[in-house]
mmCIF file of N, CA and C in Angstrom:
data_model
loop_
_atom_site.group_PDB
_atom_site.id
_atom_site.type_symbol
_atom_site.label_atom_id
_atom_site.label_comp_id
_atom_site.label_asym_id
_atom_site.label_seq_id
_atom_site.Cartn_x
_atom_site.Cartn_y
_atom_site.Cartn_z
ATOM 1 N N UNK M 1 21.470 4.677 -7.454
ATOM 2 C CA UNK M 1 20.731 3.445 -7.197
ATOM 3 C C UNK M 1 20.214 2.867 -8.504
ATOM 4 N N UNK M 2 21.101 2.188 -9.069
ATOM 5 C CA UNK M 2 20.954 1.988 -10.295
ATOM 6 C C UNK M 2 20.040 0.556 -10.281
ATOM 7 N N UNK M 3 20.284 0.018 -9.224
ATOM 8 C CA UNK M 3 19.858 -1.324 -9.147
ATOM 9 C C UNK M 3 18.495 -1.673 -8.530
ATOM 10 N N UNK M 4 17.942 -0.550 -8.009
ATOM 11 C CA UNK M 4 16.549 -0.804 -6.928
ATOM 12 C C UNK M 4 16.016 -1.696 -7.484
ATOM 13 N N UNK M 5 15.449 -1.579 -9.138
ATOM 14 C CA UNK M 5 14.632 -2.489 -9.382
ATOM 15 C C UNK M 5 15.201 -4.089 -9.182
ATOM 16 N N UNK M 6 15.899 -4.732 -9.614
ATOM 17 C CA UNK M 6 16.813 -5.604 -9.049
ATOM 18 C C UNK M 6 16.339 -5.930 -7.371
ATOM 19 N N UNK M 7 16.735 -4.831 -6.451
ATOM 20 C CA UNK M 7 15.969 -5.083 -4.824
ATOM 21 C C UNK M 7 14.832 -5.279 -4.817
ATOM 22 N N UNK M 8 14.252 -4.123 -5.586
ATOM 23 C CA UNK M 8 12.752 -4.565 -5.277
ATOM 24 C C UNK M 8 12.362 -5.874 -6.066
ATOM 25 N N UNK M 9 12.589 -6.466 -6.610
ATOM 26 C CA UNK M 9 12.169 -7.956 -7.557
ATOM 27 C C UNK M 9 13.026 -8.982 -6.169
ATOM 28 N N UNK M 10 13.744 -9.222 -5.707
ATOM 29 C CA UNK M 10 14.095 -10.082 -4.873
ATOM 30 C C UNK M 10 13.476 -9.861 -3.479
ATOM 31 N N UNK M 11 13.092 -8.436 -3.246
ATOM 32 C CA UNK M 11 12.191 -8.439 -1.998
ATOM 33 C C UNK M 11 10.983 -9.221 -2.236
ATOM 34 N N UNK M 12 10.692 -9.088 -3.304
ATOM 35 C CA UNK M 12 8.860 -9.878 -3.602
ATOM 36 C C UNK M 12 9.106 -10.969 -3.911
ATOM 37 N N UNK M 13 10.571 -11.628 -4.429
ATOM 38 C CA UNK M 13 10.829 -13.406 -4.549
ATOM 39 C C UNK M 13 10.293 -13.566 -2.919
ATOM 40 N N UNK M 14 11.029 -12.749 -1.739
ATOM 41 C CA UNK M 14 11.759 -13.258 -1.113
ATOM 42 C C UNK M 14 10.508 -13.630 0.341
ATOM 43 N N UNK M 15 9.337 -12.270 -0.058
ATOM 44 C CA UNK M 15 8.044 -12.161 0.283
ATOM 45 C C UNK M 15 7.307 -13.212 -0.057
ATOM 46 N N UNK M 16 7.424 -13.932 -1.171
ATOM 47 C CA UNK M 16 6.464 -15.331 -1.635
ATOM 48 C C UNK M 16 7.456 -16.309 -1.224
ATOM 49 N N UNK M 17 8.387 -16.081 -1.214
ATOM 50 C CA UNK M 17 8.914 -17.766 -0.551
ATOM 51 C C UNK M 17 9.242 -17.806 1.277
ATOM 52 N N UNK M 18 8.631 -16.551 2.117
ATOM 53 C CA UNK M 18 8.394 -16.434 3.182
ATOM 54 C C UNK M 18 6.994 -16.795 3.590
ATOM 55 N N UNK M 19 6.150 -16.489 2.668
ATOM 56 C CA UNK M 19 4.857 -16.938 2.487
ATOM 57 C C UNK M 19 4.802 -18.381 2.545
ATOM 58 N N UNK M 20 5.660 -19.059 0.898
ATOM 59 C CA UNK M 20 5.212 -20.489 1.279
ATOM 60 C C UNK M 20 5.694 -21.069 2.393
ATOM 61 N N UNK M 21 6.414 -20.389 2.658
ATOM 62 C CA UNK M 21 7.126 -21.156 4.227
ATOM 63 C C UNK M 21 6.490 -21.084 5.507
ATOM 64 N N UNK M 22 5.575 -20.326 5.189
ATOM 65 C CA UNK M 22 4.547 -19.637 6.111
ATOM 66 C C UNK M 22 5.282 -19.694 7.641
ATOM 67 N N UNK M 23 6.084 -18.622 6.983
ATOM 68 C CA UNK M 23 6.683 -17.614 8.308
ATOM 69 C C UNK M 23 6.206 -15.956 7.660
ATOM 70 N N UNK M 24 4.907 -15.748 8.379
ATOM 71 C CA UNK M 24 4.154 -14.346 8.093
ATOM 72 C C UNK M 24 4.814 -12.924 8.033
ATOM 73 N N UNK M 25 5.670 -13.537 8.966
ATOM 74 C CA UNK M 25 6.616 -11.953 9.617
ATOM 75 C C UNK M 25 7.451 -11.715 8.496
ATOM 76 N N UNK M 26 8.487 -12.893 8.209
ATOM 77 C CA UNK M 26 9.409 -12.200 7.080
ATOM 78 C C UNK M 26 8.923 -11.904 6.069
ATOM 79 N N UNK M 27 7.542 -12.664 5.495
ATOM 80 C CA UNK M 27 6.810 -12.081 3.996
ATOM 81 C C UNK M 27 6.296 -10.361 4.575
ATOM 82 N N UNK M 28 6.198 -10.345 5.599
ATOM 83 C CA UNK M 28 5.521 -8.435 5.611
ATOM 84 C C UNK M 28 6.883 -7.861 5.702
ATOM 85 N N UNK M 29 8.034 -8.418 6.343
ATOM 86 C CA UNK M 29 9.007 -7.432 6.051
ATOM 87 C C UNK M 29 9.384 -7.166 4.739
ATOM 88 N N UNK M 30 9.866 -8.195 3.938
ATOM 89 C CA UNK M 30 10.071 -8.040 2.636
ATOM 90 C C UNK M 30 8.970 -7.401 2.196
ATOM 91 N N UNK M 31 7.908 -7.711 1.955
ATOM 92 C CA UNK M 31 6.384 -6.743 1.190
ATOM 93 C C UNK M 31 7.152 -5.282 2.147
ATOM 94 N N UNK M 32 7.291 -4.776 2.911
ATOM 95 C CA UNK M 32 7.456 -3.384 3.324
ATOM 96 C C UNK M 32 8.594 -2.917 2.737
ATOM 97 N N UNK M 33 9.871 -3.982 2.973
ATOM 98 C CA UNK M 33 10.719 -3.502 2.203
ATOM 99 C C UNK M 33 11.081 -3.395 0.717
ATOM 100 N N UNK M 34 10.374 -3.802 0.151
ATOM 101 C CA UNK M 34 9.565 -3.663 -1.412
ATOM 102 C C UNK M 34 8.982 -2.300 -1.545
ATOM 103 N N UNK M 35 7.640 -2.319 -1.023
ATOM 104 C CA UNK M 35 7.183 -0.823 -1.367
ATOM 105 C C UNK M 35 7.975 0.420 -0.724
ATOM 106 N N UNK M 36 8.954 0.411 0.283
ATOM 107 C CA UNK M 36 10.142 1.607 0.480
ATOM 108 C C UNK M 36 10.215 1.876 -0.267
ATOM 109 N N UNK M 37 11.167 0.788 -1.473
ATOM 110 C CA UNK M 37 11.918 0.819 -2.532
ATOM 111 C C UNK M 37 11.474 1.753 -3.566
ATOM 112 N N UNK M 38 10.136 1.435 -3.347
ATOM 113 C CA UNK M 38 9.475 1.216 -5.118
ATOM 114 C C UNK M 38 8.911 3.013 -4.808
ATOM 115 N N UNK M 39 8.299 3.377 -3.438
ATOM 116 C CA UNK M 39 7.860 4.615 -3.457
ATOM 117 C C UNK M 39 9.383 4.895 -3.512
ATOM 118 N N UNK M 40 10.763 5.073 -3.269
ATOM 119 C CA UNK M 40 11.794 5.766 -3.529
ATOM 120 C C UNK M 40 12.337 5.970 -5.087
ATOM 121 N N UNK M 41 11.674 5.463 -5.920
ATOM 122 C CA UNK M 41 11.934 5.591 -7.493
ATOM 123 C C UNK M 41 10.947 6.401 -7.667
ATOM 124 N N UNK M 42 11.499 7.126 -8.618
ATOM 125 C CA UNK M 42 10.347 8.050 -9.374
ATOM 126 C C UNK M 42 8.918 7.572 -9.869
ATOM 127 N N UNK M 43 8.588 6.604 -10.259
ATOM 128 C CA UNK M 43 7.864 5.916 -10.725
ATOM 129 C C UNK M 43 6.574 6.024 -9.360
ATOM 130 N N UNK M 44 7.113 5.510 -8.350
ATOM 131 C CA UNK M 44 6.117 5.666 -7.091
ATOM 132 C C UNK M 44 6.406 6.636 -6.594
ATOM 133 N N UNK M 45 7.006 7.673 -6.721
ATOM 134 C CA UNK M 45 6.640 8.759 -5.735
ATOM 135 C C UNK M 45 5.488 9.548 -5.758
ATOM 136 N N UNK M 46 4.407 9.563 -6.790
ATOM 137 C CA UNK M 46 2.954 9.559 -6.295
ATOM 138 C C UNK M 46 2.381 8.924 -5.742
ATOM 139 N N UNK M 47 2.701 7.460 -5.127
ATOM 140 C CA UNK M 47 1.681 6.913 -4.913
ATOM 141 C C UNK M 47 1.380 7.294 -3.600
ATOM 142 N N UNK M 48 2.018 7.880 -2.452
ATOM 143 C CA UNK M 48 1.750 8.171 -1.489
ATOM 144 C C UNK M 48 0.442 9.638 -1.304
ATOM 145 N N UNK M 49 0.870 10.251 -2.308
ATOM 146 C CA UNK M 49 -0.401 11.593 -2.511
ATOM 147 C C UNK M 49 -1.386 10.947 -3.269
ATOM 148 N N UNK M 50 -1.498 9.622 -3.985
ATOM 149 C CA UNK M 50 -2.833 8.997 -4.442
ATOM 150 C C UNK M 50 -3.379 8.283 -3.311
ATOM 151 N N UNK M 51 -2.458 7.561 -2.758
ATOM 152 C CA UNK M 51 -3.776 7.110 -1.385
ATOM 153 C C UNK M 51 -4.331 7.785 -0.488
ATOM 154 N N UNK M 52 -3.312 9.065 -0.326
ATOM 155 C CA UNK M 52 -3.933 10.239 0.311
ATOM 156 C C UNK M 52 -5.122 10.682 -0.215
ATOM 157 N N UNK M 53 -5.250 11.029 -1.399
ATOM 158 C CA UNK M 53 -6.676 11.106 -1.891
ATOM 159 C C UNK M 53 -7.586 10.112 -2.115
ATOM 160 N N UNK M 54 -7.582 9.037 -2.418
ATOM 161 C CA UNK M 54 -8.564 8.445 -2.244
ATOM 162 C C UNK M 54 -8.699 7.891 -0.752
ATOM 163 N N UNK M 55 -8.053 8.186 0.303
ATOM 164 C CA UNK M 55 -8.758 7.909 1.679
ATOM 165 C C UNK M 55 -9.653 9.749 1.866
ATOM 166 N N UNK M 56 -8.710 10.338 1.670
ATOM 167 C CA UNK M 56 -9.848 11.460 1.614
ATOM 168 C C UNK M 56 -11.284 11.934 0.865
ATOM 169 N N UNK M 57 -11.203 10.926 -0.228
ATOM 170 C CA UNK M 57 -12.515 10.883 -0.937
ATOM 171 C C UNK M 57 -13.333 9.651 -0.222
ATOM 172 N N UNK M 58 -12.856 8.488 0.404
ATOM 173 C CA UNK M 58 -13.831 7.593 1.052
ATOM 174 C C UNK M 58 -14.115 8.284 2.173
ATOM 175 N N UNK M 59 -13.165 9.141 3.150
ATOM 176 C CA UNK M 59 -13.716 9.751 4.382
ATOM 177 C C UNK M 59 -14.803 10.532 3.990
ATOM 178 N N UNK M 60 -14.994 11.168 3.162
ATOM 179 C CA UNK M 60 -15.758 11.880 2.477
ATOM 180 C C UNK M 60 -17.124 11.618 2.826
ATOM 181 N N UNK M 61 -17.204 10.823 1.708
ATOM 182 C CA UNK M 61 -18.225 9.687 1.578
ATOM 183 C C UNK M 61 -18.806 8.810 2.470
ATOM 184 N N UNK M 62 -17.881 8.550 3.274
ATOM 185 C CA UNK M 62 -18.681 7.520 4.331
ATOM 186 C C UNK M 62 -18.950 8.415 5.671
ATOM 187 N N UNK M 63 -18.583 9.293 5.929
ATOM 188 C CA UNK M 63 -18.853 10.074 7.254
ATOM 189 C C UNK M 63 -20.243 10.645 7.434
ATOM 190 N N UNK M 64 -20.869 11.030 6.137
ATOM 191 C CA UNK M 64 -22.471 11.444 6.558
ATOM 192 C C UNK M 64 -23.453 10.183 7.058
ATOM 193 N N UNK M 65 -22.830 9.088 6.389
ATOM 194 C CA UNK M 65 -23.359 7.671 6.309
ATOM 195 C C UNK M 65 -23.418 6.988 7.835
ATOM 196 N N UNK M 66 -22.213 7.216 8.650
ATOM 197 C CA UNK M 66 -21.510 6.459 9.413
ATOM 198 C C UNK M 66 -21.953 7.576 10.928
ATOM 199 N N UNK M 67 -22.119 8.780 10.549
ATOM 200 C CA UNK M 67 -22.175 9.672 11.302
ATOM 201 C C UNK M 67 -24.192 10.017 11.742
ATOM 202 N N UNK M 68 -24.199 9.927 10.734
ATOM 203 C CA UNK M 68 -26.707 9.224 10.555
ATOM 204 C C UNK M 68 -26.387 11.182 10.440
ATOM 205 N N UNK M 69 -25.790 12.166 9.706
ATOM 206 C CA UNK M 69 -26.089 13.234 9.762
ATOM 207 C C UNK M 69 -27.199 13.770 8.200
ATOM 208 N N UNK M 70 -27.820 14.589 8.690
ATOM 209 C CA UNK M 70 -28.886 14.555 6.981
ATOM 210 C C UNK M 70 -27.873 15.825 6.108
ATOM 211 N N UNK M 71 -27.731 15.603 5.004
ATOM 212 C CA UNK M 71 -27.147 15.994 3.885
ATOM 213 C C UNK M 71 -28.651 17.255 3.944
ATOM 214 N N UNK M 72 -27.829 18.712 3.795
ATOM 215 C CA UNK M 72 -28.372 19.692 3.155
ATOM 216 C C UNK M 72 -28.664 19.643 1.898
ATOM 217 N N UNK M 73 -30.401 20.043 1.279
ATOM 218 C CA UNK M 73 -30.587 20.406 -0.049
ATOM 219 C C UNK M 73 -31.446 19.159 -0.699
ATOM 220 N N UNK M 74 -31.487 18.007 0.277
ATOM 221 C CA UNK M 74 -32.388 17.114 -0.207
ATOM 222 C C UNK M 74 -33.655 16.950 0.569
ATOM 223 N N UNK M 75 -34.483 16.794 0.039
ATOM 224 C CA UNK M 75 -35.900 16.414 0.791
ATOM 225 C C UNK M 75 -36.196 15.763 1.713
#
């Protein structure tokens, strides 16, 4: 797949000129079929274990908040 980048650059033309046309549906297909692409190159194949962690660091964080539970060790 010598060419992805090539796909992925015409998926995101193809995403903004679905946009200006404002037909919503084909700009999210193209935007989806863009980031396939892009997590299938080496380049993004972390990005799926980085959003994994940072939703696991906001669950984190917002669950004592969201949940009214008191945090051990403070006054």
């Amino acid at each position: 797949m010598e060419a992805v980048g090539v796909l992925i650059f015409f998926s995101i033309v193809g995403a903004f000129l679905c946009a200006k046309a404002r037909f919503p549906g084909g700009a999210i297909v193209f935007s989806l079929v863009a980031l396939v692409l892009f997590v299938a190159t080496p380049a993004g194949s972390a990005l799926p274990g980085a959003v994994a962690s940072f939703m696991s660091t906001l669950n984190d964080t917002t669950t004592p908040v969201l949940t009214d539970a008191t945090q051990t060790g403070q006054g």
